[in-house]
Every structure is written in structure tokens, then in C-alpha cells.
Amino acid sequence: MGVRVYFKTFGCRVNQYETQSLRERVLADGSTATTDFESADLCLVNTCTVTREADKDALTLVRRIARRNPAARLVVTGCYATRAPEEVQAAAPAALVVSNDRREEIPALLGCVPVPAYAGISGFGGRARAFIKLQDGCNMSCTYCIIPSVRPDMSCRPLAGVLGEVSGLLERGFKEIVLCGIRLGRYLVEDEGGRRVDFVGLLERLSDLPGDFRVRLSSFEITDVTERLLDLFAARPERLCPSFHLPLQSGSDATLKRMRRWYSTAFYARRLEALRARLPDAAVFTDVMAGFPGETAADFDESEAFLRRMGFSGLHAFRYSKRSGTPAARWDGQVPDPEIKARAARLHALDGSLRAEFAASAVGRRVRVLVEKAAGGVEAMDERFLKVRLDRNPGPGLFWARVSAASGAEAVGTLDPAA
């Protein structure tokens, strides 16, 4: 039996892509992946540090591995390993702690067989959808966010490499490509002819690839929702999913200013209105924070009211997490934890009602669903990022279905007879 390797990813879709990339190179010499870290010979943990909870979850697993499988070689990388390597090392003194800027060296550090010129990933954990990282780094200065300090360098993958990677995945049967980046809309490269290609230009080229597949965007900033982008989505509805995740963070202008976000609620509302005028059936989700330092009860009420007016399809609501090294962590006016929890609970309740309304609005619609899982009932996702539970299993792929009912945040659907 060859080397058994355990992989664990915390955090965002960019992290998930990076783990998949490492997985393929680490396993290229015939090693095998395992889901049991206690029987593994090598454990590779890719960490997140967006919140205290993310740090805690990663440290808990690292300690557990070190305690229960001390003979395994342990490698810890990712954003937490970059921000606080000494904390990771203290939790597992024998671990190899690798920062983000050295992550690509991990296969060589492990003595893996070199892989010929890297052409991207070839799979994605048995799924019918794959995440593709286009861009890395953030140069903004949001006062709550630690990410610019652990991913400071703005970089974009070459156009030819992205197109080649996606083409390879399509040939292997993938039906949905999810584009990811820390600042996805900041993608900007030159093609082989020296012509500038921005994010919309990349989408145009991806849309022209042959095959029956669709493209979905991950988190995307409201300031990158341009008329060119909306025109392209309107022109290619069969290819580009009308589903957007547009972080807001707060619906209070006073709070947005303290956060050092680069838009106002009025700007956000205008761009969202333009999006819906061009794509009236689009689903729009957002991020919103509870308990940012200095957020008064009135600020929070204003934020909640704005969320309701915007009519989102769902929220990612989370509590403010103090990150050492960020300006907000040093400020007076820190909101007490019980109040943060109470505000977050209100946001979670709003999220539940919004998602239920979103699911109910789909009843009677004919939707194109991507089938991925069949255990415990067939789960699928439609083009607007609505989970649909199907009446039967057609196997993985894209199929048409009719939504017949809604149950909470989920829809219930019946496959078209021709499926």
C-alpha cells in the first residue's frame, strides 16, 4: 500500500481550489487519499483566518491530528498558517507550517514526483461542478479584514491557462464551472497577442467554448457590476447563471464609512436596480455583518431595513470577529458579545424568511438543475442557486425539471419526462 494522504480544507472556494491543486500533485506518484486522518501517513490542512471561529476550528483539528496520529507527517498551510505560524507551531510542534507565498512548494518539500508543466486541475472531488481560481490577492483596506495581510499580492492567472483548464474539465464531463477569486472582478491580463483581457473579456471567451455547460460566479463586488457584464449575461442566459453574490457588509452608510468600504448604500441600490432591470429573474445574495465596532442600535436597524428593501434571495449573516492587526480591532465602541449575537440572530431569521420566499417564488417554474448527490434523496441546484430536491435520480449532469412545491429554503421538483 502506498502513502495515504488526508486533506482538509477550511474556508472559501479559493482555498478549496488550492487544496484540489495540491491534492493532484501530491497524489501524482501513486499515493492514495483517505478521509481518516488517524490512519493517514501524511495530513495536509489548508486553513482560513477570516474569523476567530475559523482559527479555532483549524487549531482544534491540528491538535487532534498531532495527538491521535503523531507518526503522520503534518503540513499546515493557508491563511491562518500565514497570519499566525507560531500559534500553529505551538499546537503541533512537529508540523511543517507553510505560508501562502510558499504553498506551491509543498509537493517539492514533500519529495513528490514533479508534475510536468502545471495545466490546472483535472477533477474536483467527484462533483459535477468545479471551482476555478482566476485571481488572488486584495489591495483594499477594509478596517475589519485581515485578508490583505495574508494575500497581499494581486495576481491573475494567464488567459490560455484558464481556458485550457476549463476545456479539460469540460472534456471530463463537468457541467458547471464556478469562477473564484479574492477580487474576482479585478481579473486583467494580456492575451498571447498582447491585447488586454478583463473579466468580461474572459467570460466572453469561456462562453464561446463548445459543450453543454454553464458558468457561475462566486463572490463579486457591486462596483464590478458593469453594463458590459450585464449585457453579456443577458445575451448568454443558457451559459451564464443569473445568480450573484454581492457583499454588502452593512446597510448603514455610517457603518460602511467606518468599514472603509468603497460604496454607499445609494450606489449599491442603483447598481442592483440596474442588474434587475437587465436580468429581472436573477437571484442576488449578499454578506452582512452584525456588531461592527461603533454600530449603534439605530445603525443596525437601518442596515436591517435596507436589507429588507433590497429584496435579496438570501443572506450570509455573520458576527463581527476582532482580527488582531486590523484597525477596527483597536477601536473603542466594541459591541458586547451578547448584543452581537442578538443582532446576528435577527439577521439569520431574516435570511430564513428570504430564502423561503425565494424557494416559493420558483414554484411552477421550469428550471435547469445540476445533479450532484443522490444519497438520501436526489439534490440538485438550479441556475439561480436554488436547491431542488428531485423525485428521481437521473445521474450526474444538467437536466430540466419543474418545481412543484417549496419546503423552507428548498424547492421540490419533478424531472421532465424526457430527462
Short mmCIF file of C-alpha atoms in Angstrom, two decimals, residues 3-194:
data_model
loop_
_atom_site.label_atom_id
_atom_site.label_comp_id
_atom_site.label_asym_id
_atom_site.label_seq_id
_atom_site.Cartn_x
_atom_site.Cartn_y
_atom_site.Cartn_z
CA VAL A 3 1.28 6.62 1.17
CA ARG A 4 -2.16 7.50 2.50
CA VAL A 5 -2.89 11.24 2.46
CA TYR A 6 -5.57 13.13 4.37
CA PHE A 7 -6.67 16.53 3.04
CA LYS A 8 -8.77 19.07 4.92
CA THR A 9 -9.85 22.50 3.69
CA PHE A 10 -11.26 25.32 5.78
CA GLY A 11 -12.74 28.46 4.28
CA CYS A 12 -13.55 29.82 0.86
CA ARG A 13 -13.78 28.40 -2.63
CA VAL A 14 -10.32 29.75 -3.45
CA ASN A 15 -8.98 27.57 -0.63
CA GLN A 16 -10.90 24.60 -1.97
CA TYR A 17 -9.38 25.08 -5.41
CA GLU A 18 -5.90 25.39 -3.93
CA THR A 19 -6.34 22.17 -1.98
CA GLN A 20 -7.51 20.35 -5.11
CA SER A 21 -4.41 21.59 -6.95
CA LEU A 22 -2.17 20.30 -4.15
CA ARG A 23 -4.11 17.04 -3.99
CA GLU A 24 -3.49 16.23 -7.63
CA ARG A 25 0.23 16.93 -7.41
CA VAL A 26 0.74 15.15 -4.09
CA LEU A 27 -1.13 12.07 -5.32
CA ALA A 28 0.58 12.02 -8.72
CA ASP A 29 3.16 9.43 -7.56
CA GLY A 30 0.52 6.81 -6.76
CA SER A 31 -0.34 7.83 -3.20
CA THR A 32 -3.99 7.49 -2.18
CA ALA A 33 -6.37 9.89 -0.46
CA THR A 34 -8.11 8.94 2.77
CA THR A 35 -10.88 10.58 4.77
CA ASP A 36 -9.47 9.21 8.05
CA PHE A 37 -6.63 11.29 9.47
CA GLU A 38 -5.86 8.67 12.14
CA SER A 39 -4.77 6.14 9.52
CA ALA A 40 -3.03 8.63 7.23
CA ASP A 41 0.71 8.80 6.64
CA LEU A 42 0.50 12.45 5.59
CA CYS A 43 -2.05 15.07 6.65
CA LEU A 44 -2.37 18.34 4.74
CA VAL A 45 -4.55 21.05 6.33
CA ASN A 46 -5.41 24.24 4.42
CA THR A 47 -6.56 26.89 6.89
CA CYS A 48 -8.73 30.03 6.91
CA THR A 49 -8.41 33.06 9.21
CA VAL A 50 -11.39 35.26 8.33
CA THR A 51 -12.87 34.84 11.83
CA ARG A 52 -11.88 33.66 15.29
CA GLU A 53 -14.08 30.62 14.71
CA ALA A 54 -12.08 29.73 11.60
CA ASP A 55 -8.84 29.91 13.59
CA LYS A 56 -10.35 27.81 16.38
CA ASP A 57 -11.65 25.13 14.03
CA ALA A 58 -8.29 24.78 12.31
CA LEU A 59 -6.33 24.63 15.59
CA THR A 60 -8.71 22.04 17.02
CA LEU A 61 -8.10 19.73 14.05
CA VAL A 62 -4.33 20.33 14.04
CA ARG A 63 -4.09 19.45 17.74
CA ARG A 64 -6.27 16.38 17.24
CA ILE A 65 -4.10 15.10 14.40
CA ALA A 66 -0.90 15.70 16.37
CA ARG A 67 -2.34 13.89 19.39
CA ARG A 68 -4.05 10.94 17.71
CA ASN A 69 -1.64 10.32 14.84
CA PRO A 70 1.78 11.59 15.93
CA ALA A 71 3.54 9.35 13.39
CA ALA A 72 1.93 11.12 10.44
CA ARG A 73 3.70 13.95 8.68
CA LEU A 74 1.57 17.06 9.18
CA VAL A 75 1.61 20.04 6.81
CA VAL A 76 -0.40 23.16 7.64
CA THR A 77 -0.83 25.94 5.09
CA GLY A 78 -3.34 28.63 4.16
CA CYS A 79 -4.28 31.99 5.62
CA TYR A 80 -4.13 31.14 9.33
CA ALA A 81 -0.76 29.46 8.86
CA THR A 82 0.38 32.67 7.13
CA ARG A 83 -1.02 35.07 9.73
CA ALA A 84 -0.01 33.22 12.91
CA PRO A 85 2.52 30.45 12.16
CA GLU A 86 3.75 30.48 15.75
CA GLU A 87 0.26 29.57 17.02
CA VAL A 88 0.04 26.64 14.61
CA GLN A 89 3.55 25.50 15.53
CA ALA A 90 2.72 25.65 19.23
CA ALA A 91 -0.31 23.44 18.64
CA ALA A 92 1.73 20.90 16.64
CA PRO A 93 5.48 21.37 17.16
CA ALA A 94 6.40 18.73 14.59
CA ALA A 95 4.21 20.20 11.83
CA LEU A 96 5.58 21.79 8.70
CA VAL A 97 3.94 25.23 8.58
CA VAL A 98 3.90 26.74 5.08
CA SER A 99 2.73 30.28 4.30
CA ASN A 100 0.61 31.16 1.28
CA ASP A 101 3.57 32.55 -0.64
CA ARG A 102 5.29 29.15 -0.40
CA ARG A 103 2.23 26.95 -0.85
CA GLU A 104 3.20 25.92 -4.38
CA GLU A 105 6.46 24.50 -2.97
CA ILE A 106 4.66 21.92 -0.81
CA PRO A 107 4.89 19.00 -3.28
CA ALA A 108 8.62 19.58 -3.66
CA LEU A 109 9.07 19.93 0.10
CA LEU A 110 7.38 16.56 0.47
CA GLY A 111 9.59 14.96 -2.17
CA CYS A 112 6.69 14.26 -4.54
CA VAL A 113 7.35 13.29 -8.13
CA PRO A 114 7.50 16.54 -10.15
CA VAL A 115 4.44 17.07 -12.33
CA PRO A 116 5.09 18.35 -15.87
CA ALA A 117 4.11 21.95 -16.64
CA TYR A 118 1.10 22.64 -14.44
CA ALA A 119 -2.04 22.82 -16.57
CA GLY A 120 -4.59 23.23 -13.79
CA ILE A 121 -6.80 20.73 -12.01
CA SER A 122 -8.36 17.72 -13.71
CA GLY A 123 -11.14 16.92 -11.25
CA PHE A 124 -12.99 18.16 -8.19
CA GLY A 125 -13.76 15.55 -5.59
CA GLY A 126 -16.30 13.52 -7.55
CA ARG A 127 -18.54 16.53 -8.20
CA ALA A 128 -20.24 17.60 -11.41
CA ARG A 129 -19.16 21.20 -10.74
CA ALA A 130 -15.63 22.52 -10.37
CA PHE A 131 -14.23 25.66 -8.78
CA ILE A 132 -11.65 27.52 -10.85
CA LYS A 133 -9.36 30.11 -9.27
CA LEU A 134 -8.73 33.04 -11.60
CA GLN A 135 -7.28 35.69 -9.32
CA ASP A 136 -5.56 36.05 -5.96
CA GLY A 137 -4.88 38.88 -3.55
CA CYS A 138 -6.59 42.03 -2.32
CA ASN A 139 -5.21 45.56 -2.11
CA MET A 140 -8.18 47.16 -0.37
CA SER A 141 -8.12 48.40 3.24
CA CYS A 142 -11.41 47.40 4.84
CA THR A 143 -10.89 48.10 8.52
CA TYR A 144 -12.17 44.71 9.72
CA CYS A 145 -10.44 42.41 7.21
CA ILE A 146 -7.19 40.50 7.70
CA ILE A 147 -7.07 39.00 4.19
CA PRO A 148 -4.97 41.75 2.53
CA SER A 149 -2.18 40.97 5.01
CA VAL A 150 -2.15 37.24 4.20
CA ARG A 151 -2.88 37.54 0.46
CA PRO A 152 -1.36 40.95 -0.37
CA ASP A 153 -0.17 40.34 -3.91
CA MET A 154 -2.71 40.95 -6.68
CA SER A 155 -2.21 38.36 -9.41
CA CYS A 156 -4.23 36.82 -12.24
CA ARG A 157 -3.78 33.51 -13.99
CA PRO A 158 -2.86 33.66 -17.70
CA LEU A 159 -5.81 33.51 -20.08
CA ALA A 160 -4.53 30.50 -22.02
CA GLY A 161 -4.07 28.53 -18.80
CA VAL A 162 -7.61 29.24 -17.62
CA LEU A 163 -9.16 28.34 -20.97
CA GLY A 164 -7.09 25.17 -21.17
CA GLU A 165 -8.02 24.13 -17.65
CA VAL A 166 -11.74 24.71 -18.23
CA SER A 167 -11.63 22.90 -21.59
CA GLY A 168 -10.02 19.91 -19.91
CA LEU A 169 -12.68 19.80 -17.21
CA LEU A 170 -15.47 20.02 -19.80
CA GLU A 171 -13.93 17.12 -21.72
CA ARG A 172 -14.01 15.11 -18.48
CA GLY A 173 -17.73 15.71 -18.11
CA PHE A 174 -18.00 18.68 -15.78
CA LYS A 175 -21.20 20.65 -16.39
CA GLU A 176 -20.75 23.69 -14.16
CA ILE A 177 -17.69 25.88 -13.75
CA VAL A 178 -17.61 28.20 -10.73
CA LEU A 179 -15.20 31.12 -11.14
CA CYS A 180 -13.41 32.16 -7.93
CA GLY A 181 -11.01 34.83 -6.75
CA ILE A 182 -10.34 37.07 -3.79
CA ARG A 183 -11.28 40.05 -6.01
CA LEU A 184 -12.77 38.17 -8.94
CA GLY A 185 -13.83 41.24 -10.90
CA ARG A 186 -10.26 42.59 -10.90
CA TYR A 187 -9.13 39.93 -13.38
CA LEU A 188 -6.97 41.65 -16.01
CA VAL A 189 -4.31 40.07 -18.22
CA GLU A 190 -2.88 40.30 -21.71
CA ASP A 191 -3.56 37.54 -24.20
CA GLU A 192 -0.88 35.96 -26.37
CA GLY A 193 -1.29 38.81 -28.85
CA GLY A 194 -0.70 41.47 -26.20
#
